[in-house]
mmCIF file of C-alpha atoms in Angstrom:
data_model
loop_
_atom_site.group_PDB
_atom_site.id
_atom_site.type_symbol
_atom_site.label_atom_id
_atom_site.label_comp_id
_atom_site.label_asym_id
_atom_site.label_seq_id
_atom_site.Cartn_x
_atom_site.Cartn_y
_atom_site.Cartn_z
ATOM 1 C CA UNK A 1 0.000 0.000 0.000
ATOM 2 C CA UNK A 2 1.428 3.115 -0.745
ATOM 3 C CA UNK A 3 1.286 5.976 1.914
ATOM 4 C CA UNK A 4 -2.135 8.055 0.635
ATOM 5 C CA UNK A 5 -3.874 4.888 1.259
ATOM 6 C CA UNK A 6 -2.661 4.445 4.548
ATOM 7 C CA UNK A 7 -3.836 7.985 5.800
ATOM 8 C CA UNK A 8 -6.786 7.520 4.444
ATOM 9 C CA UNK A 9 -7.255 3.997 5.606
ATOM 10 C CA UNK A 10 -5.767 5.725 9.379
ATOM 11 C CA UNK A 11 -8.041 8.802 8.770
ATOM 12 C CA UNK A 12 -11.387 6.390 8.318
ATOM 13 C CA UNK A 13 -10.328 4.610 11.440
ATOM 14 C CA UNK A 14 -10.070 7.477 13.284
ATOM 15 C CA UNK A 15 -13.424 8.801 12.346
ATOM 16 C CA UNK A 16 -14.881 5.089 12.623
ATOM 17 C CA UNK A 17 -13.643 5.358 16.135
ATOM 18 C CA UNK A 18 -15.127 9.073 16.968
ATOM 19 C CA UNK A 19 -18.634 7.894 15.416
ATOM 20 C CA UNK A 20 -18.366 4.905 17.820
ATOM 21 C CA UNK A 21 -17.215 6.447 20.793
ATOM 22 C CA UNK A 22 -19.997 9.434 20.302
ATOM 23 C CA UNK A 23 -22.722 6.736 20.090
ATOM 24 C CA UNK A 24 -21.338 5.205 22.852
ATOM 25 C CA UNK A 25 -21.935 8.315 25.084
ATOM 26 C CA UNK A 26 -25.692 8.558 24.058
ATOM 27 C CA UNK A 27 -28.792 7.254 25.634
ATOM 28 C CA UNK A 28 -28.803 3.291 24.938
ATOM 29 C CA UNK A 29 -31.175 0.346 25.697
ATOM 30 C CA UNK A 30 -34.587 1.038 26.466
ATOM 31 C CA UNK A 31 -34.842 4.948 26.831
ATOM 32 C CA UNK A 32 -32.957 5.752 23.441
ATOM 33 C CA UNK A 33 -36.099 4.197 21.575
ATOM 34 C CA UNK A 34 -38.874 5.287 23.813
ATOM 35 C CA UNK A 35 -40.839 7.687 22.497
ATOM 36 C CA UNK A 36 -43.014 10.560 24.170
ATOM 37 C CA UNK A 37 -45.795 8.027 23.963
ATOM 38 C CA UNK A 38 -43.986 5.251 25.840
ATOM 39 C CA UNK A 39 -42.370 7.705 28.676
ATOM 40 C CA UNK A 40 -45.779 8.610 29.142
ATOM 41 C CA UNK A 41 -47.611 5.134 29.547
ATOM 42 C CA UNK A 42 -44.565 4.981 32.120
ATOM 43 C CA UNK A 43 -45.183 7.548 34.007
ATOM 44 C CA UNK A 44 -49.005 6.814 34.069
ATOM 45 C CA UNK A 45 -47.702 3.418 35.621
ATOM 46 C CA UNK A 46 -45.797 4.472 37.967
ATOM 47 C CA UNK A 47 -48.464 7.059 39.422
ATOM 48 C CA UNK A 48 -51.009 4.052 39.349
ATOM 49 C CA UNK A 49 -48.508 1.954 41.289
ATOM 50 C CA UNK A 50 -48.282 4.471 43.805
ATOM 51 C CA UNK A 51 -51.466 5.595 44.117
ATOM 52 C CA UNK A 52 -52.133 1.039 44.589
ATOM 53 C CA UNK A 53 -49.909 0.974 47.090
ATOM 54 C CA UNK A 54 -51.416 3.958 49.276
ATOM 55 C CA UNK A 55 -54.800 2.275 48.821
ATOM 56 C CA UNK A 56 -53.660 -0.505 49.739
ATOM 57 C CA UNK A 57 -52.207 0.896 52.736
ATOM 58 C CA UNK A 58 -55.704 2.823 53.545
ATOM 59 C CA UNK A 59 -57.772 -0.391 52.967
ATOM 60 C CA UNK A 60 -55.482 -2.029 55.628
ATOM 61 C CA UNK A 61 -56.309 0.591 57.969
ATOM 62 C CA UNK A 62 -59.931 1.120 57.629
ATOM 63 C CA UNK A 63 -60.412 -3.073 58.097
ATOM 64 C CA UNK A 64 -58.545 -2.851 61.122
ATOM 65 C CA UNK A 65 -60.663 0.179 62.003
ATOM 66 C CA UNK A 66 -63.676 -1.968 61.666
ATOM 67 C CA UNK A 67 -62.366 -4.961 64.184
ATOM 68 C CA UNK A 68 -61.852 -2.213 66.013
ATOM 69 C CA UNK A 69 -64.801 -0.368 66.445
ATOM 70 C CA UNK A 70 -66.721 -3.898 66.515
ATOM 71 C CA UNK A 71 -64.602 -4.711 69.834
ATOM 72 C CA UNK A 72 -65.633 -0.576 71.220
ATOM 73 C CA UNK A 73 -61.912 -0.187 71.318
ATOM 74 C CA UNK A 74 -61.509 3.292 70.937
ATOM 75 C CA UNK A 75 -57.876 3.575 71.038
ATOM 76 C CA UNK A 76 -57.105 1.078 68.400
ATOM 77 C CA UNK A 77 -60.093 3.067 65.929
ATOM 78 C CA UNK A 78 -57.932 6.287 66.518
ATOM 79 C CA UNK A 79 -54.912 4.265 65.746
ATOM 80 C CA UNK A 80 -55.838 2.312 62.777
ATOM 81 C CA UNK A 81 -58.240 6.185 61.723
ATOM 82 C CA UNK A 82 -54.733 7.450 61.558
ATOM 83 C CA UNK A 83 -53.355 4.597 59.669
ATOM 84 C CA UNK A 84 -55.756 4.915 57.059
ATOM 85 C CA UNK A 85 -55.298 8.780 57.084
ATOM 86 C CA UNK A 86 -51.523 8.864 57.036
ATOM 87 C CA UNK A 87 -52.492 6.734 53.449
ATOM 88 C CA UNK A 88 -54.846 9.086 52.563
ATOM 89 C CA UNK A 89 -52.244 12.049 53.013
ATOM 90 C CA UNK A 90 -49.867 9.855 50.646
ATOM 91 C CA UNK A 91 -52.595 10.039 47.802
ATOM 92 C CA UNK A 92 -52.856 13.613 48.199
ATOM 93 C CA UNK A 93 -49.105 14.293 48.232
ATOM 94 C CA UNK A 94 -48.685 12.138 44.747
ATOM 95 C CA UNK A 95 -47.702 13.966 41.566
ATOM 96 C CA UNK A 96 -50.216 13.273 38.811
ATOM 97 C CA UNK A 97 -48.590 12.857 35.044
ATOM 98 C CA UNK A 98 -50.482 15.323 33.313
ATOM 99 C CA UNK A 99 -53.186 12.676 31.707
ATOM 100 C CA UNK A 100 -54.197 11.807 35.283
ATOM 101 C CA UNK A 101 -54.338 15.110 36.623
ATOM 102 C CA UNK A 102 -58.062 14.720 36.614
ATOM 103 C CA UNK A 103 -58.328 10.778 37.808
ATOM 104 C CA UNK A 104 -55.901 11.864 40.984
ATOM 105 C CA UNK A 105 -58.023 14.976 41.730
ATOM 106 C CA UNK A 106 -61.150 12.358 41.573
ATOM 107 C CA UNK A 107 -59.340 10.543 43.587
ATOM 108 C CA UNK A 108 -58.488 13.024 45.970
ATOM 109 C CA UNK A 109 -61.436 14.374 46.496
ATOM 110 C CA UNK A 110 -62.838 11.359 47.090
ATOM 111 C CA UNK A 111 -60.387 10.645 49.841
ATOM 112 C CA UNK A 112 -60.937 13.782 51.464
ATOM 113 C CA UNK A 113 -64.283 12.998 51.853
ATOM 114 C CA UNK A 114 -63.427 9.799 53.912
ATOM 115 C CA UNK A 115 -60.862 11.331 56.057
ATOM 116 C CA UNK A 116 -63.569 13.810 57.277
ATOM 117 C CA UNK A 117 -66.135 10.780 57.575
ATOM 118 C CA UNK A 118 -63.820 8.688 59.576
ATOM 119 C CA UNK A 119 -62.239 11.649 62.009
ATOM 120 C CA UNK A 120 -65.995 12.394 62.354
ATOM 121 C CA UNK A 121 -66.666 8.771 63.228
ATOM 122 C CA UNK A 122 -64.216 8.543 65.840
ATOM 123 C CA UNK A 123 -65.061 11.936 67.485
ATOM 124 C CA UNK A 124 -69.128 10.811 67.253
ATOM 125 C CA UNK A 125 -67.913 7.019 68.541
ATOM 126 C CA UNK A 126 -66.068 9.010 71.522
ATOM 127 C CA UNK A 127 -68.793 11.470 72.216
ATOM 128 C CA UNK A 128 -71.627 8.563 72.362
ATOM 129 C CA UNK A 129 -69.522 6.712 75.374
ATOM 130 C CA UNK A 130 -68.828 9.962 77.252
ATOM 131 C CA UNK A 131 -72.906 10.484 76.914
ATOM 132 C CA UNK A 132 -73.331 7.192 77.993
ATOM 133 C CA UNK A 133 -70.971 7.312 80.814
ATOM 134 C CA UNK A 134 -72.735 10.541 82.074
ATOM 135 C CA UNK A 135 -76.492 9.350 81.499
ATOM 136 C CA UNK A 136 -76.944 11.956 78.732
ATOM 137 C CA UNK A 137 -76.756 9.646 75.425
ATOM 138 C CA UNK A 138 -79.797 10.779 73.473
ATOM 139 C CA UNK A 139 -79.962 7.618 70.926
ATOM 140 C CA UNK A 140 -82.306 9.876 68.529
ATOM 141 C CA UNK A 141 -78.823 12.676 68.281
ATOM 142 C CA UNK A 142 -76.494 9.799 67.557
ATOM 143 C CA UNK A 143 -78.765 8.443 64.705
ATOM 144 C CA UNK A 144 -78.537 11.653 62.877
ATOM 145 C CA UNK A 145 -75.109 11.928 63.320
ATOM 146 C CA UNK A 146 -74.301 8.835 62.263
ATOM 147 C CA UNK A 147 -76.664 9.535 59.301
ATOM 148 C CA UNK A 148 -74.594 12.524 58.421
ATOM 149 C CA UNK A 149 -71.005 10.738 58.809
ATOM 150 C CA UNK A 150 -72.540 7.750 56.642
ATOM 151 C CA UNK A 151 -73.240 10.019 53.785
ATOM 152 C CA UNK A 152 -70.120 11.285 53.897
ATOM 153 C CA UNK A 153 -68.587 7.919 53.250
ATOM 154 C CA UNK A 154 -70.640 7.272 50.861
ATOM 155 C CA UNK A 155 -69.867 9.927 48.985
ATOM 156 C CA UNK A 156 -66.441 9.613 49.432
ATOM 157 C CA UNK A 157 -67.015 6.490 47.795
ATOM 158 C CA UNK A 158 -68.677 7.198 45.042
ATOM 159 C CA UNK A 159 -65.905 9.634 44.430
ATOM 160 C CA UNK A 160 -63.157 6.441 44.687
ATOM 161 C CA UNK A 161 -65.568 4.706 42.256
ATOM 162 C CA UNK A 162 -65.488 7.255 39.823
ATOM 163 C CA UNK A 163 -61.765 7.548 40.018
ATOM 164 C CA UNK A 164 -61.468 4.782 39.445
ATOM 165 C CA UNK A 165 -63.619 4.378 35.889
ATOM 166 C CA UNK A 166 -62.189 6.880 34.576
ATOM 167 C CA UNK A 167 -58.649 5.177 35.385
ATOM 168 C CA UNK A 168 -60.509 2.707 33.444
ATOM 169 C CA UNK A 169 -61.327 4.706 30.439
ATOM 170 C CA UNK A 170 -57.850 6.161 29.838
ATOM 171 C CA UNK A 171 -56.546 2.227 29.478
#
């Protein structure tokens, strides 16, 4: 080979190398081909994962709430109340990808509802014994009250429900 060959044969190596070592210093794997599409379904994932796992973490609460409240163990309701508000709080501190925005403030509002339903619950539950520890329980008062804290929940839950459809609807 004469010389001219050889730089150019060098000179093609060299920019061989540069073009490999440049690639080599981009995104690779996974990320490099995702598009805005796919980062998005990701995030939506991961904010559905989260939002599962507080839920999941409420759900525990409230059932342990419920063995609570059917032993009258008021302690262990304002235990397991805060349980299932401390998972409550996690919902509401989540950051929604933009095409959930709406779903977590569903979702949220929702929530809210049964954090106010359940602190009112254990307030009414510990109201009723002090009444009935100082002869002034009025049965026909507690009724409405526990009317008023019922619809709460239930509202709250027909907020969770709709959250949750239109979760659905964006799959």
């Amino acid at each position: 080979m004469n010389r001219s060959m050889i730089k150019v044969a060098g000179a093609l190596c060299s920019a061989l190398m540069v073009g490999v070592l440049a690639t080599g210093c981009t995104l690779s794997g996974p990320e490099a081909a995702s598009t805005p599409e796919q980062r998005a379904q990701k995030d939506n994932r991961a904010y559905m994962s989260q939002l599962n796992d507080a839920l999941s973490g409420m759900r525990d609460g409230l059932g342990a709430f419920t063995q609570a409240v059917s032993r009258n163990d008021v302690v262990s309701m304002r235990t397991q109340a805060d349980r299932a508000l401390a998972s409550i709080d996690k919902v509401s501190s989540l950051e929604a990808p933009e095409a959930l925005t709406e779903v977590h403030g569903t979702y949220v509002s929702g929530l809210e509802k049964l954090k106010g339903a359940l602190s009112d619950y254990v307030t009414l539950y510990t109201d009723m014994k002090a009444a009935i520890d100082q002869g002034t329980f009025d049965a026909n008062a507690f009724a409405a009250k526990v009317g008023e804290v019922q619809s709460a929940y239930d509202e709250g839950m027909e907020l969770l429900k709709k959250a949750d459809e239109q979760a659905a609807a964006l799959q």
